[in-house]
Coordinates of C-alpha atoms in Angstrom, one line a residue:
M1 CA 156.4 148.1 -17.3
A2 CA 153.8 150.6 -18.5
Q3 CA 152.9 152.8 -21.5
R4 CA 152.5 156.6 -21.5
A5 CA 150.5 156.7 -24.7
V6 CA 149.4 154.7 -27.7
W7 CA 148.5 155.8 -31.3
L8 CA 147.2 154.3 -34.5
I9 CA 147.9 156.5 -37.5
S10 CA 146.6 155.8 -41.0
H11 CA 149.3 156.7 -43.5
E12 CA 147.7 158.5 -46.4
P13 CA 150.1 159.6 -49.2
G14 CA 148.9 162.6 -51.0
A15 CA 146.7 163.9 -48.1
P16 CA 147.5 167.4 -46.8
L17 CA 148.9 166.1 -43.5
G18 CA 150.2 162.8 -44.8
G19 CA 147.9 160.8 -42.4
T20 CA 145.1 160.7 -39.9
V21 CA 145.2 159.7 -36.3
R22 CA 142.6 156.9 -36.1
F23 CA 143.1 156.2 -32.4
S24 CA 145.0 157.6 -29.4
R25 CA 145.0 156.9 -25.7
R26 CA 147.0 158.6 -23.0
Y27 CA 147.6 157.4 -19.5
P28 CA 147.8 160.4 -17.1
T29 CA 148.9 158.4 -14.1
V30 CA 151.8 156.9 -16.0
E31 CA 152.7 160.4 -17.3
K32 CA 153.0 161.6 -13.7
R33 CA 155.4 158.8 -12.9
A34 CA 157.4 159.6 -16.1
K35 CA 157.8 163.2 -14.9
V36 CA 159.2 162.0 -11.6
F37 CA 161.5 159.3 -13.0
N38 CA 162.9 161.4 -16.0
G39 CA 163.5 164.6 -14.0
A40 CA 165.1 167.3 -16.1
S41 CA 165.1 165.1 -19.2
Y42 CA 161.3 164.7 -19.1
V43 CA 159.5 165.6 -22.3
P44 CA 155.7 165.6 -22.1
I45 CA 153.4 163.7 -24.5
P46 CA 152.4 166.1 -27.3
E47 CA 149.0 166.5 -28.9
D48 CA 148.1 164.1 -31.7
G49 CA 148.8 166.6 -34.5
P50 CA 152.4 167.5 -33.6
F51 CA 153.1 163.9 -32.7
M52 CA 151.9 162.6 -36.1
K53 CA 153.9 165.2 -38.0
A54 CA 157.1 164.4 -36.1
L55 CA 156.6 160.7 -36.5
L56 CA 155.9 160.9 -40.2
F57 CA 159.0 163.0 -40.6
E58 CA 161.2 160.6 -38.7
L59 CA 159.8 157.6 -40.7
R60 CA 160.3 159.7 -43.9
L61 CA 156.7 159.3 -44.9
L62 CA 155.9 162.9 -45.7
D63 CA 155.3 163.6 -49.4
D64 CA 157.4 166.8 -49.5
D65 CA 160.2 165.3 -47.4
K66 CA 162.8 164.5 -50.1
D67 CA 165.9 166.3 -48.8
F68 CA 168.8 164.7 -46.9
I69 CA 168.6 165.4 -43.2
E70 CA 171.9 164.7 -41.4
S71 CA 170.4 164.0 -38.0
R72 CA 168.0 161.4 -39.5
D73 CA 169.5 160.1 -42.7
S74 CA 173.2 159.7 -42.1
C75 CA 174.8 156.3 -42.0
S76 CA 175.5 156.7 -38.3
H77 CA 171.8 156.9 -37.6
I78 CA 170.6 153.7 -39.3
N79 CA 167.7 152.4 -37.2
K80 CA 167.3 148.7 -36.8
T81 CA 165.2 148.6 -33.7
S82 CA 161.9 150.5 -34.6
V83 CA 162.6 152.7 -31.6
Y84 CA 162.9 156.4 -32.4
G85 CA 163.5 159.8 -30.8
L86 CA 161.1 162.6 -32.0
L87 CA 162.1 166.2 -31.9
I88 CA 159.0 168.0 -30.5
G89 CA 158.8 171.4 -28.8
G90 CA 162.5 171.9 -28.4
G91 CA 163.0 168.4 -26.7
E92 CA 163.4 164.8 -27.8
L93 CA 160.5 162.4 -27.0
W94 CA 162.2 159.1 -26.5
P95 CA 161.8 156.1 -26.7
V96 CA 159.0 156.0 -29.3
V97 CA 158.2 152.4 -30.5
A98 CA 156.7 152.6 -34.0
F99 CA 156.3 150.5 -37.2
L100 CA 154.2 150.6 -40.4
K101 CA 152.1 147.7 -41.4
N102 CA 149.2 147.6 -44.0
T103 CA 149.2 151.5 -44.3
M104 CA 148.7 151.7 -40.5
I105 CA 151.4 153.1 -38.2
Y106 CA 151.4 151.6 -34.7
A107 CA 153.2 153.7 -32.1
C108 CA 153.5 153.9 -28.3
V109 CA 155.8 155.6 -25.7
P110 CA 157.0 153.2 -23.0
L111 CA 157.7 154.5 -19.4
V112 CA 161.4 154.7 -18.6
E113 CA 161.9 154.5 -14.9
Q114 CA 165.1 156.6 -14.8
T115 CA 166.7 159.7 -16.4
L116 CA 166.8 159.8 -20.2
S117 CA 170.1 161.6 -20.5
P118 CA 172.1 159.8 -21.6
H119 CA 169.8 157.2 -23.2
P120 CA 169.9 154.0 -21.2
P121 CA 170.4 150.7 -23.1
L122 CA 167.2 149.5 -24.7
I123 CA 167.5 146.1 -23.1
S124 CA 167.2 147.7 -19.7
I125 CA 163.8 149.2 -20.5
S126 CA 161.1 146.5 -19.9
G127 CA 158.4 148.8 -21.2
I128 CA 159.8 148.6 -24.8
S129 CA 159.1 144.8 -25.1
Q130 CA 155.7 145.3 -23.5
G131 CA 155.0 148.1 -26.0
F132 CA 155.8 145.8 -29.0
E133 CA 153.6 143.1 -27.5
L134 CA 150.7 145.5 -27.1
L135 CA 151.1 147.0 -30.7
F136 CA 151.4 143.5 -32.3
G137 CA 148.3 142.5 -30.3
I138 CA 146.3 145.5 -31.7
Q139 CA 147.6 144.7 -35.2
D140 CA 146.4 141.1 -34.9
F141 CA 143.0 142.2 -33.6
L142 CA 142.5 144.7 -36.4
Y143 CA 143.5 142.6 -39.4
L144 CA 142.8 139.0 -38.3
G145 CA 140.1 137.9 -40.7
Q146 CA 139.1 141.4 -41.8
K147 CA 137.7 141.8 -45.2
N148 CA 137.0 145.6 -45.7
D149 CA 137.3 149.1 -44.2
T150 CA 133.9 148.8 -42.4
E151 CA 135.2 145.9 -40.3
I152 CA 138.4 147.8 -39.4
N153 CA 136.4 150.9 -38.4
T154 CA 134.1 148.7 -36.2
K155 CA 137.2 147.3 -34.5
L156 CA 138.8 150.7 -34.1
N157 CA 135.6 151.8 -32.3
Q158 CA 135.9 148.9 -30.0
L159 CA 139.5 149.7 -29.0
P160 CA 138.7 152.2 -26.1
D161 CA 136.7 149.6 -24.2
L162 CA 139.1 146.8 -25.1
L163 CA 142.2 148.6 -23.7
L164 CA 140.3 149.3 -20.5
Q165 CA 140.3 145.5 -20.1
A166 CA 143.6 144.5 -21.7
C167 CA 145.8 147.5 -20.7
P168 CA 144.4 149.3 -17.7
F169 CA 146.4 152.3 -16.5
G170 CA 148.9 151.6 -19.2
T171 CA 150.0 148.2 -17.9
L172 CA 149.5 145.3 -20.3
L173 CA 147.6 142.4 -18.9
D174 CA 146.6 140.5 -22.0
A175 CA 147.9 141.2 -25.6
N176 CA 145.2 139.0 -27.0
L177 CA 142.5 141.6 -27.4
Q178 CA 140.0 139.0 -28.7
N179 CA 139.9 137.7 -25.1
S180 CA 138.9 141.1 -23.8
L181 CA 136.3 141.5 -26.6
D182 CA 134.7 138.1 -25.6
S183 CA 134.7 139.2 -22.0
I184 CA 133.0 142.5 -22.9
N185 CA 130.4 140.7 -25.1
F186 CA 129.6 138.3 -22.3
A187 CA 129.1 141.2 -19.9
S188 CA 126.9 143.1 -22.5
V189 CA 124.6 140.1 -22.8
T190 CA 124.1 139.9 -19.1
H191 CA 124.1 143.7 -18.6
P192 CA 123.0 145.4 -21.9
Q193 CA 123.9 149.1 -22.4
K194 CA 121.0 151.2 -21.2
Q195 CA 119.6 154.2 -23.0
P196 CA 120.4 157.3 -20.9
A197 CA 117.4 159.2 -19.6
W198 CA 118.5 162.5 -21.3
K199 CA 118.6 160.8 -24.7
V200 CA 115.1 160.3 -26.0
G201 CA 116.1 158.1 -29.1
T202 CA 118.8 156.9 -31.4
Y203 CA 119.8 158.1 -34.9
K204 CA 119.6 155.9 -37.9
G205 CA 121.1 157.0 -41.2
K206 CA 124.3 158.4 -42.8
P207 CA 126.8 159.4 -40.1
Q208 CA 127.9 163.0 -40.2
V209 CA 129.3 165.6 -37.8
S210 CA 128.9 169.4 -38.3
I211 CA 131.0 171.9 -36.3
S212 CA 130.3 175.7 -36.5
I213 CA 132.4 178.3 -34.7
T214 CA 130.7 181.7 -34.4
E215 CA 132.5 184.7 -32.9
K216 CA 130.8 187.9 -32.0
V217 CA 133.0 191.0 -31.6
K218 CA 131.8 193.9 -29.4
S219 CA 133.4 197.3 -29.2
M220 CA 132.9 200.7 -27.7
Q221 CA 135.1 203.4 -29.3
Y222 CA 135.1 207.0 -28.0
D223 CA 138.4 208.6 -29.3
K224 CA 138.8 210.4 -26.0
Q225 CA 141.8 210.5 -23.6
D226 CA 139.7 210.2 -20.5
I227 CA 137.7 207.1 -21.7
A228 CA 139.4 204.0 -22.8
D229 CA 138.1 202.2 -25.9
T230 CA 136.9 198.6 -25.1
W231 CA 136.4 195.5 -27.2
Q232 CA 135.8 191.8 -26.6
V233 CA 135.3 188.6 -28.5
V234 CA 132.6 186.1 -27.4
G235 CA 132.6 182.7 -29.2
A236 CA 130.3 179.7 -29.4
V237 CA 131.0 176.3 -30.9
T238 CA 127.8 174.6 -32.1
C239 CA 127.7 170.9 -33.0
K240 CA 125.3 168.5 -34.7
C241 CA 126.3 164.9 -34.5
D242 CA 124.2 162.4 -36.5
L243 CA 125.8 159.1 -35.3
E244 CA 124.3 155.6 -34.8
G245 CA 124.5 153.9 -31.5
I246 CA 123.2 154.5 -28.0
M247 CA 126.4 156.3 -26.7
P248 CA 128.8 157.3 -29.5
N249 CA 131.9 159.1 -28.4
V250 CA 133.3 162.2 -30.2
T251 CA 136.4 164.3 -29.5
I252 CA 136.8 167.7 -31.0
S253 CA 140.0 169.8 -30.8
L254 CA 139.9 173.6 -31.2
S255 CA 143.3 175.0 -32.3
L256 CA 144.9 178.4 -32.6
P257 CA 147.5 179.7 -35.1
T258 CA 150.9 180.8 -33.7
N259 CA 149.7 184.3 -33.1
G260 CA 146.2 183.4 -32.1
S261 CA 144.5 184.9 -28.9
P262 CA 144.0 182.3 -26.1
L263 CA 140.5 181.3 -25.3
Q264 CA 139.3 182.2 -21.8
D265 CA 136.2 181.8 -19.5
I266 CA 135.3 178.5 -21.2
L267 CA 131.9 177.0 -20.4
V268 CA 131.1 173.6 -21.7
H269 CA 127.9 171.6 -22.3
P270 CA 127.1 168.9 -19.7
C271 CA 127.7 166.1 -22.3
V272 CA 131.5 166.9 -22.1
T273 CA 133.0 164.0 -20.2
S274 CA 136.4 165.4 -19.2
L275 CA 138.6 168.6 -19.6
D276 CA 142.2 169.6 -19.1
S277 CA 142.5 171.7 -16.0
A278 CA 144.3 174.4 -18.0
I279 CA 141.1 174.9 -20.0
L280 CA 139.0 175.4 -16.9
T281 CA 141.4 177.8 -15.2
S282 CA 142.0 180.2 -18.1
S283 CA 140.2 183.4 -17.1
S284 CA 139.9 186.9 -18.5
I285 CA 140.2 188.3 -15.0
D286 CA 143.9 187.1 -14.9
A287 CA 146.5 189.2 -16.7
M288 CA 147.6 187.8 -20.1
D289 CA 151.2 186.5 -20.3
D290 CA 153.2 184.2 -22.5
S291 CA 152.4 181.2 -20.2
A292 CA 148.7 181.4 -21.0
F293 CA 147.3 178.1 -22.3
S294 CA 146.9 178.3 -26.0
G295 CA 145.5 174.9 -26.9
P296 CA 144.8 172.6 -28.5
Y297 CA 141.5 172.6 -26.5
K298 CA 140.2 169.1 -26.5
F299 CA 136.5 168.3 -25.8
P300 CA 135.5 164.6 -25.5
F301 CA 131.8 164.2 -25.3
T302 CA 128.8 161.9 -25.9
P303 CA 126.5 164.1 -28.2
P304 CA 122.7 164.5 -27.8
L305 CA 120.6 164.0 -30.9
E306 CA 119.8 167.7 -31.4
S307 CA 122.1 170.5 -32.3
F308 CA 123.8 171.9 -29.2
N309 CA 126.4 174.5 -28.1
L310 CA 129.5 172.5 -27.2
C311 CA 131.2 175.4 -25.5
Y312 CA 131.3 179.2 -25.1
Y313 CA 134.4 181.3 -24.6
T314 CA 135.8 184.8 -24.5
S315 CA 139.1 186.2 -25.8
Q316 CA 141.1 189.3 -25.4
V317 CA 142.2 190.1 -28.9
P318 CA 144.9 192.9 -29.2
V319 CA 142.9 195.3 -31.4
P320 CA 139.3 195.6 -32.7
P321 CA 138.9 194.6 -36.4
I322 CA 137.7 198.0 -37.5
L323 CA 138.9 201.3 -35.9
G324 CA 136.6 204.2 -36.1
F325 CA 136.3 207.9 -35.7
Y326 CA 133.0 209.8 -35.6
Q327 CA 132.3 213.5 -35.2
M328 CA 129.0 215.3 -35.2
K329 CA 128.6 219.1 -34.8
E330 CA 125.3 220.8 -34.4
E331 CA 124.4 224.0 -36.3
E332 CA 120.8 224.9 -35.6
I333 CA 118.6 222.5 -37.7
K334 CA 121.7 221.0 -39.3
V335 CA 124.4 218.7 -38.2
K336 CA 127.8 218.1 -39.8
I337 CA 129.2 214.6 -39.6
T338 CA 132.7 213.2 -40.3
V339 CA 133.4 209.4 -40.2
N340 CA 136.7 207.6 -40.7
L341 CA 136.9 203.8 -40.7
K342 CA 140.0 201.7 -40.9
L343 CA 140.2 197.9 -41.3
H344 CA 143.0 196.3 -39.4
E345 CA 145.6 194.7 -41.6
S346 CA 145.3 191.4 -39.9
V347 CA 141.6 191.0 -40.6
K348 CA 140.3 189.1 -43.6
N349 CA 139.1 191.7 -46.2
N350 CA 136.2 189.7 -47.5
F351 CA 132.8 190.5 -46.0
E352 CA 129.4 188.9 -46.6
F353 CA 128.2 192.4 -45.8
C354 CA 129.4 195.6 -44.0
E355 CA 127.3 198.6 -43.2
A356 CA 127.5 201.6 -40.9
H357 CA 124.2 202.8 -39.4
I358 CA 124.1 206.5 -38.3
P359 CA 120.9 207.2 -36.4
F360 CA 119.7 210.7 -35.4
Y361 CA 117.5 210.7 -32.3
N362 CA 115.2 213.3 -30.8
R363 CA 115.1 215.3 -34.1
G364 CA 112.7 215.9 -36.9
P365 CA 112.7 214.0 -40.2
I366 CA 115.6 214.3 -42.6
T367 CA 114.8 216.9 -45.3
H368 CA 118.2 217.2 -47.0
V369 CA 121.5 215.5 -47.1
E370 CA 124.8 216.6 -48.7
S371 CA 127.4 214.0 -48.5
K372 CA 130.8 212.8 -49.8
V373 CA 131.9 209.2 -49.5
S374 CA 135.3 207.8 -50.5
F375 CA 134.0 204.3 -50.8
G376 CA 130.6 202.5 -51.0
Q377 CA 127.2 204.3 -51.1
L378 CA 125.0 206.2 -48.7
E379 CA 121.3 205.5 -48.3
V380 CA 118.9 208.0 -46.6
F381 CA 115.8 206.9 -44.6
R382 CA 114.2 210.2 -44.0
E383 CA 111.2 209.3 -41.8
K384 CA 113.5 207.1 -39.6
S385 CA 116.1 209.8 -39.4
L386 CA 118.7 207.3 -40.4
L387 CA 121.7 207.1 -42.7
I388 CA 123.1 203.7 -43.8
W389 CA 126.5 203.7 -45.3
I390 CA 126.7 200.5 -47.4
I391 CA 130.4 199.6 -47.5
G392 CA 130.0 196.3 -49.3
Q393 CA 132.2 193.2 -49.3
K394 CA 135.7 194.7 -49.3
F395 CA 137.6 197.7 -48.1
P396 CA 139.9 199.4 -50.6
K397 CA 143.6 198.6 -50.8
S398 CA 144.4 201.4 -48.4
M399 CA 142.0 199.8 -45.8
E400 CA 140.7 203.3 -45.0
I401 CA 137.4 204.9 -46.0
S402 CA 135.7 208.2 -45.0
L403 CA 132.3 209.9 -45.1
S404 CA 131.5 213.6 -44.6
G405 CA 128.4 215.6 -45.0
T406 CA 125.6 217.9 -43.7
V407 CA 122.2 216.6 -42.7
T408 CA 119.2 219.0 -42.4
F409 CA 116.1 218.2 -40.3
G410 CA 112.5 219.3 -40.4
A411 CA 110.2 220.0 -37.5
K412 CA 110.0 217.5 -34.7
S413 CA 107.1 215.0 -34.5
H414 CA 107.4 213.0 -31.3
E415 CA 104.8 210.5 -32.4
K416 CA 106.8 209.4 -35.4
Q417 CA 110.5 210.3 -34.9
P418 CA 112.9 208.0 -33.1
F419 CA 113.4 208.9 -29.4
D420 CA 116.3 208.0 -27.1
E421 CA 117.0 209.0 -23.5
I422 CA 120.8 208.8 -23.9
C423 CA 121.4 210.4 -27.3
I424 CA 120.5 214.0 -26.4
G425 CA 122.1 216.9 -28.1
G426 CA 125.5 216.0 -29.5
T427 CA 125.7 212.6 -27.8
A428 CA 125.4 210.2 -30.8
Y429 CA 126.9 207.1 -32.2
L430 CA 127.6 205.1 -35.3
K431 CA 126.9 201.4 -35.2
L432 CA 128.7 198.9 -37.5
H433 CA 127.1 195.7 -38.8
F434 CA 129.3 193.2 -40.6
K435 CA 129.8 189.4 -41.1
I436 CA 133.0 187.6 -42.4
L437 CA 132.6 183.9 -43.4
D438 CA 135.3 181.3 -42.9
Y439 CA 137.1 183.5 -40.4
T440 CA 137.5 184.1 -36.7
L441 CA 139.2 187.0 -35.0
T442 CA 141.0 184.7 -32.5
G443 CA 142.1 182.4 -35.3
C444 CA 140.2 179.5 -33.6
Y445 CA 139.4 176.6 -35.9
A446 CA 138.4 172.9 -35.7
D447 CA 140.6 170.8 -37.9
Q448 CA 138.6 168.0 -39.6
H449 CA 141.5 165.6 -39.3
S450 CA 141.7 166.1 -35.5
V451 CA 138.0 165.1 -34.9
Q452 CA 137.8 161.6 -33.5
V453 CA 134.6 159.7 -33.7
F454 CA 134.1 156.3 -32.0
A455 CA 130.9 155.0 -33.6
S456 CA 129.9 152.7 -36.5
G457 CA 130.7 153.9 -39.9
K458 CA 133.0 156.7 -41.1
P459 CA 131.2 160.0 -40.7
K460 CA 131.3 163.1 -43.0
I461 CA 132.8 165.9 -41.0
S462 CA 132.0 169.5 -41.9
T463 CA 133.4 172.6 -40.2
Y464 CA 132.4 176.3 -40.5
R465 CA 133.6 179.6 -39.1
K466 CA 132.2 183.2 -39.1
L467 CA 132.8 186.5 -37.4
I468 CA 129.8 188.8 -36.7
S469 CA 129.6 192.3 -35.2
S470 CA 127.5 192.7 -32.1
D471 CA 127.1 196.0 -30.2
Y472 CA 129.8 197.6 -32.2
Y473 CA 129.5 201.4 -31.5
I474 CA 131.6 204.4 -32.3
W475 CA 130.6 207.5 -30.3
N476 CA 130.7 211.1 -31.3
S477 CA 134.0 212.4 -30.0
K478 CA 132.9 216.0 -29.9
A479 CA 130.2 215.5 -27.2
P480 CA 129.8 214.0 -23.7
A481 CA 129.9 210.2 -24.2
P482 CA 128.2 207.6 -22.2
V483 CA 130.1 204.6 -21.0
V484 CA 128.0 201.7 -22.2
T485 CA 128.1 198.1 -21.1
Y486 CA 127.8 195.1 -23.4
G487 CA 124.5 193.9 -22.0
S488 CA 121.0 194.8 -22.8
L489 CA 121.1 197.8 -20.3
L490 CA 122.9 201.0 -21.1
L491 CA 124.7 202.4 -18.1
V492 CA 125.5 206.1 -18.6
R493 CA 128.3 208.1 -17.1
C494 CA 128.5 211.4 -18.8
H495 CA 131.8 213.3 -18.9
N496 CA 131.6 217.1 -19.0

């Protein structure tokens, strides 16, 4: 007689997803028992998003769900019990107890202590009656004497603590949640919640949560058979949570599209309270395969007052966003350059800015430039011995652009001209600088509807994404090229 998971879902007709998960609780110890009891028929508890979508479909509550579905709508499948089977991930999650009341969907998955194939009689599953008792108890607690949404939000924020008392480890002890609330209130009077030492104060004001995902892509491209091109994505998730209360709780889920690149080497802020073991063990050292964990990546935490980095990660994307080719040939006091750049078709072609910087070290000032660009414009900084190719905000439809030209230099002046110990002779590079807003190379995003906040008031939730270039070099393919690390030091291994 135990529950594997419990959900409260607000049905919102007209909303993009059809609803919002207002509360969810999973019981890992019960889940382990389910895996043993159910054997080959075991179907794991899904994440909140897929579960909500499957349940709304089964209850016929999706706005675009108007077609007749044989497996759901035929006369042979008339449901009179409020017990459903949800098709999720190629299997059927059964039994799911669910009903709609006052725009709120109450749902739970009872433990079945035997195989699920074929389905045993409902009367033999004691967890189903216990599930109904729990859900009706939650319904009574939420709507008994409530007058407005603020009171409901307050009671929803109390549910995590109440279920610790009323339903520990998924086993219902008391369906009257008011009894548990009275017990907690009594304990809070005798043992008031203390301000943690690391939190210097509390926030007062309009509740809001801001989530920003910034990915930096690094690349070293050589166009040489004996040196492999390298690239890497490093991401950071920054949060600012303005929430009232001493210890508000927040859960943020990072998701990937179907073809997204899994996140690896994840490091989290100390305020994160728990993590799935699959998140901690995903490493870039291991070879990538189809079994790599691809999310959702859930981070429950108690936020500090200031802005902080919730987590860092790396990812092995299949290709760099911009492929480049750079050639520079010396002819006495002149050099001839050729540059070809190609934006990968999967990358969002909408930049805040995109520039290619072409420096010339250990030479005199630029005295003359003859150039031909297929796209954008070229600016010359003579004293700095620097060319800047301003590409702009979009690549052309062909996704390919080119630059060619001849640069003439005057006499050297070591006091003024840029000097570099690596870029000697023909060893030279082009460096790309770009930024793309509302985009990440991995596809990683934080869905506003998946953010759970357990605090007073309904917060405004804002999410942002951006991709920035960092150490994005394309080396002269006609000269010995150094192999360069991504750190602040340049480690040189010249190839003759």
